[in-house]
mmCIF file of C-alpha atoms in Angstrom:
data_model
loop_
_atom_site.group_PDB
_atom_site.id
_atom_site.type_symbol
_atom_site.label_atom_id
_atom_site.label_comp_id
_atom_site.label_asym_id
_atom_site.label_seq_id
_atom_site.Cartn_x
_atom_site.Cartn_y
_atom_site.Cartn_z
ATOM 1 C CA MET A 1 0.000 0.000 0.000
ATOM 2 C CA PHE A 2 1.458 3.365 -1.031
ATOM 3 C CA ALA A 3 -0.554 5.745 1.122
ATOM 4 C CA PRO A 4 -4.029 5.840 2.677
ATOM 5 C CA GLY A 5 -6.598 6.021 -0.101
ATOM 6 C CA LEU A 6 -4.056 5.739 -2.911
ATOM 7 C CA ASP A 7 -5.145 2.243 -3.927
ATOM 8 C CA ALA A 8 -8.702 3.501 -4.413
ATOM 9 C CA ARG A 9 -7.495 6.542 -6.381
ATOM 10 C CA LEU A 10 -5.335 4.257 -8.526
ATOM 11 C CA GLN A 11 -8.354 2.087 -9.311
ATOM 12 C CA VAL A 12 -10.437 5.127 -10.243
ATOM 13 C CA LYS A 13 -7.653 6.568 -12.398
ATOM 14 C CA SER A 14 -6.932 3.179 -13.934
ATOM 15 C CA ASP A 15 -10.618 2.883 -14.818
ATOM 16 C CA VAL A 16 -10.454 6.350 -16.399
ATOM 17 C CA MET A 17 -7.331 5.335 -18.324
ATOM 18 C CA THR A 18 -9.055 2.203 -19.557
ATOM 19 C CA ALA A 19 -12.107 4.239 -20.551
ATOM 20 C CA GLY A 20 -9.979 6.327 -22.909
ATOM 21 C CA ALA A 21 -10.358 9.678 -21.218
ATOM 22 C CA VAL A 22 -6.626 10.110 -20.588
ATOM 23 C CA ARG A 23 -4.813 12.514 -22.896
ATOM 24 C CA VAL A 24 -1.067 11.956 -23.144
ATOM 25 C CA LEU A 25 1.585 14.055 -24.867
ATOM 26 C CA VAL A 26 4.843 12.261 -25.705
ATOM 27 C CA ILE A 27 7.736 14.633 -26.373
ATOM 28 C CA ASP A 28 10.599 12.702 -27.945
ATOM 29 C CA ASP A 29 12.675 13.329 -31.058
ATOM 30 C CA ASP A 30 13.059 9.586 -31.651
ATOM 31 C CA GLU A 31 10.019 8.734 -33.778
ATOM 32 C CA SER A 32 10.285 5.007 -33.066
ATOM 33 C CA VAL A 33 10.167 5.570 -29.306
ATOM 34 C CA GLY A 34 7.167 7.867 -29.615
ATOM 35 C CA ALA A 35 5.359 5.437 -31.901
ATOM 36 C CA ALA A 36 6.019 2.515 -29.534
ATOM 37 C CA ILE A 37 4.715 4.472 -26.535
ATOM 38 C CA LYS A 38 1.649 5.592 -28.495
ATOM 39 C CA GLN A 39 0.915 2.000 -29.505
ATOM 40 C CA LEU A 40 1.249 0.776 -25.914
ATOM 41 C CA LEU A 41 -0.973 3.532 -24.535
ATOM 42 C CA ALA A 42 -3.562 2.869 -27.259
ATOM 43 C CA ARG A 43 -4.030 -0.582 -25.713
ATOM 44 C CA ARG A 44 -5.236 1.235 -22.615
ATOM 45 C CA GLY A 45 -7.490 3.550 -24.616
ATOM 46 C CA CYS A 46 -5.377 6.675 -24.181
ATOM 47 C CA ARG A 47 -5.478 9.490 -26.687
ATOM 48 C CA THR A 48 -1.801 10.146 -27.373
ATOM 49 C CA GLU A 49 -0.211 12.964 -29.344
ATOM 50 C CA LEU A 50 3.426 12.887 -30.408
ATOM 51 C CA ALA A 51 5.699 15.926 -30.477
ATOM 52 C CA PRO A 52 9.069 15.507 -32.232
ATOM 53 C CA GLY A 53 10.914 17.877 -29.894
ATOM 54 C CA ALA A 54 10.628 20.224 -26.952
ATOM 55 C CA TYR A 55 9.447 23.244 -28.932
ATOM 56 C CA ALA A 56 6.754 21.203 -30.687
ATOM 57 C CA GLY A 57 5.693 19.796 -27.305
ATOM 58 C CA ILE A 58 5.382 23.244 -25.771
ATOM 59 C CA GLN A 59 3.292 24.363 -28.756
ATOM 60 C CA ALA A 60 1.033 21.310 -28.411
ATOM 61 C CA LEU A 61 0.579 21.997 -24.701
ATOM 62 C CA ALA A 62 -0.274 25.632 -25.458
ATOM 63 C CA ARG A 63 -3.180 24.600 -27.709
ATOM 64 C CA THR A 64 -4.446 21.400 -26.043
ATOM 65 C CA CYS A 65 -5.024 20.143 -22.512
ATOM 66 C CA PHE A 66 -3.218 16.945 -21.528
ATOM 67 C CA ASP A 67 -3.460 14.753 -18.438
ATOM 68 C CA VAL A 68 0.148 13.499 -18.521
ATOM 69 C CA LEU A 69 3.345 14.358 -20.393
ATOM 70 C CA LEU A 70 6.187 11.961 -21.164
ATOM 71 C CA VAL A 71 9.360 13.917 -21.931
ATOM 72 C CA ASP A 72 12.664 12.577 -23.195
ATOM 73 C CA LEU A 73 15.625 14.390 -21.669
ATOM 74 C CA PHE A 74 18.029 14.374 -24.612
ATOM 75 C CA MET A 75 16.668 15.963 -27.783
ATOM 76 C CA THR A 76 18.049 18.251 -30.433
ATOM 77 C CA GLY A 77 17.264 21.915 -29.887
ATOM 78 C CA MET A 78 15.841 22.498 -26.422
ATOM 79 C CA SER A 79 16.645 19.698 -23.974
ATOM 80 C CA GLY A 80 13.939 17.832 -22.138
ATOM 81 C CA ILE A 81 15.308 19.135 -18.836
ATOM 82 C CA ASP A 82 14.876 22.742 -20.020
ATOM 83 C CA ALA A 83 11.418 21.928 -21.406
ATOM 84 C CA ILE A 84 10.370 20.408 -18.072
ATOM 85 C CA GLY A 85 11.476 23.559 -16.238
ATOM 86 C CA TYR A 86 9.644 25.784 -18.709
ATOM 87 C CA ILE A 87 6.455 23.718 -18.569
ATOM 88 C CA ARG A 88 6.498 23.382 -14.771
ATOM 89 C CA GLN A 89 6.606 27.170 -14.368
ATOM 90 C CA ARG A 90 3.402 27.403 -16.388
ATOM 91 C CA SER A 91 1.432 24.217 -15.786
ATOM 92 C CA ALA A 92 0.643 21.670 -13.072
ATOM 93 C CA VAL A 93 0.365 18.772 -15.541
ATOM 94 C CA PRO A 94 2.183 15.630 -14.337
ATOM 95 C CA ILE A 95 5.460 15.138 -16.198
ATOM 96 C CA ILE A 96 7.208 11.801 -16.564
ATOM 97 C CA ALA A 97 10.857 12.263 -17.537
ATOM 98 C CA MET A 98 12.446 9.453 -19.493
ATOM 99 C CA SER A 99 15.988 8.792 -20.594
ATOM 100 C CA GLY A 100 18.326 6.020 -21.592
ATOM 101 C CA PHE A 101 21.223 7.984 -20.122
ATOM 102 C CA ARG A 102 21.857 8.534 -16.464
ATOM 103 C CA LEU A 103 25.362 9.942 -16.337
ATOM 104 C CA ARG A 104 27.051 12.203 -18.850
ATOM 105 C CA SER A 105 30.487 10.772 -18.081
ATOM 106 C CA SER A 106 32.477 9.386 -15.203
ATOM 107 C CA LEU A 107 34.195 12.777 -14.911
ATOM 108 C CA GLU A 108 30.894 14.600 -14.510
ATOM 109 C CA PRO A 109 28.586 12.337 -12.513
ATOM 110 C CA ILE A 110 25.343 14.158 -13.242
ATOM 111 C CA ASP A 111 22.154 12.219 -12.584
ATOM 112 C CA TYR A 112 19.973 13.655 -15.322
ATOM 113 C CA LEU A 113 16.807 11.981 -14.103
ATOM 114 C CA GLU A 114 17.309 13.547 -10.679
ATOM 115 C CA THR A 115 17.940 16.910 -12.357
ATOM 116 C CA ALA A 116 14.653 16.469 -14.243
ATOM 117 C CA ARG A 117 12.891 15.751 -10.959
ATOM 118 C CA GLN A 118 14.389 18.911 -9.457
ATOM 119 C CA ARG A 119 13.127 20.906 -12.450
ATOM 120 C CA GLY A 120 9.590 19.617 -11.929
ATOM 121 C CA ALA A 121 9.190 16.074 -13.262
ATOM 122 C CA SER A 122 6.669 14.093 -11.228
ATOM 123 C CA ARG A 123 8.228 10.728 -12.094
ATOM 124 C CA CYS A 124 11.271 9.402 -13.920
ATOM 125 C CA MET A 125 11.804 6.287 -16.031
ATOM 126 C CA ARG A 126 14.958 4.808 -17.478
ATOM 127 C CA LYS A 127 14.794 3.549 -21.053
ATOM 128 C CA PRO A 128 14.209 0.886 -22.027
ATOM 129 C CA PHE A 129 11.110 0.346 -19.904
ATOM 130 C CA SER A 130 8.395 -2.275 -20.042
ATOM 131 C CA ALA A 131 4.742 -1.714 -20.865
ATOM 132 C CA ARG A 132 3.941 -2.413 -17.203
ATOM 133 C CA GLN A 133 6.428 0.264 -16.055
ATOM 134 C CA LEU A 134 4.878 2.755 -18.490
ATOM 135 C CA PHE A 135 1.325 1.974 -17.358
ATOM 136 C CA ASP A 136 2.346 2.168 -13.688
ATOM 137 C CA ALA A 137 4.084 5.531 -14.164
ATOM 138 C CA VAL A 138 1.037 6.978 -15.915
ATOM 139 C CA ASP A 139 -1.379 5.506 -13.350
ATOM 140 C CA LEU A 140 0.667 6.790 -10.417
ATOM 141 C CA SER A 141 1.006 10.226 -11.986
ATOM 142 C CA LEU A 142 -2.731 10.449 -12.469
ATOM 143 C CA ALA A 143 -3.433 9.201 -8.954
ATOM 144 C CA SER A 144 -1.016 11.480 -7.153
ATOM 145 C CA GLU A 145 -1.610 14.705 -9.037
ATOM 146 C CA VAL A 146 -4.759 16.738 -8.555
ATOM 147 C CA HIS A 147 -5.585 18.550 -11.785
ATOM 148 C CA PRO A 148 -8.059 18.550 -14.563
ATOM 149 C CA GLY A 149 -6.407 18.322 -17.980
ATOM 150 C CA ALA A 150 -3.741 20.983 -18.022
ATOM 151 C CA SER A 151 -2.303 23.248 -20.664
ATOM 152 C CA LEU A 152 0.112 26.177 -20.457
ATOM 153 C CA ARG A 153 -0.994 29.258 -18.546
#
């Protein structure tokens, strides 16, 4: 048990996710990753939009409300870490940071997922992740965040 009442909230949110009411924005410049995530979330009935980079993701969030964002940390142009900081200053939408890299190098031991969390990510996932890990991260984000669909303010 995570916390009092969380199991019940998870069931409610999981039911909502299954019902197809969940709107997800995936911000990742790797088209194959975005397509795989979209296909997995479609199994759960989610409406998923793909943005091929941070700027495109910010534009999508400015015009549409989303329930959850999945943001890759390493993209061309604006980084996912900078995008998370920008979005968090303007929106309460849950953000799941994702990356296949944890450290830049042994000389600079930067934990990028922790940096993303400090900038405002609600959850973090290391790539590659399983369908179960993806579903759990989305479910937990929906259960622990109190917000109607959010866009940029």
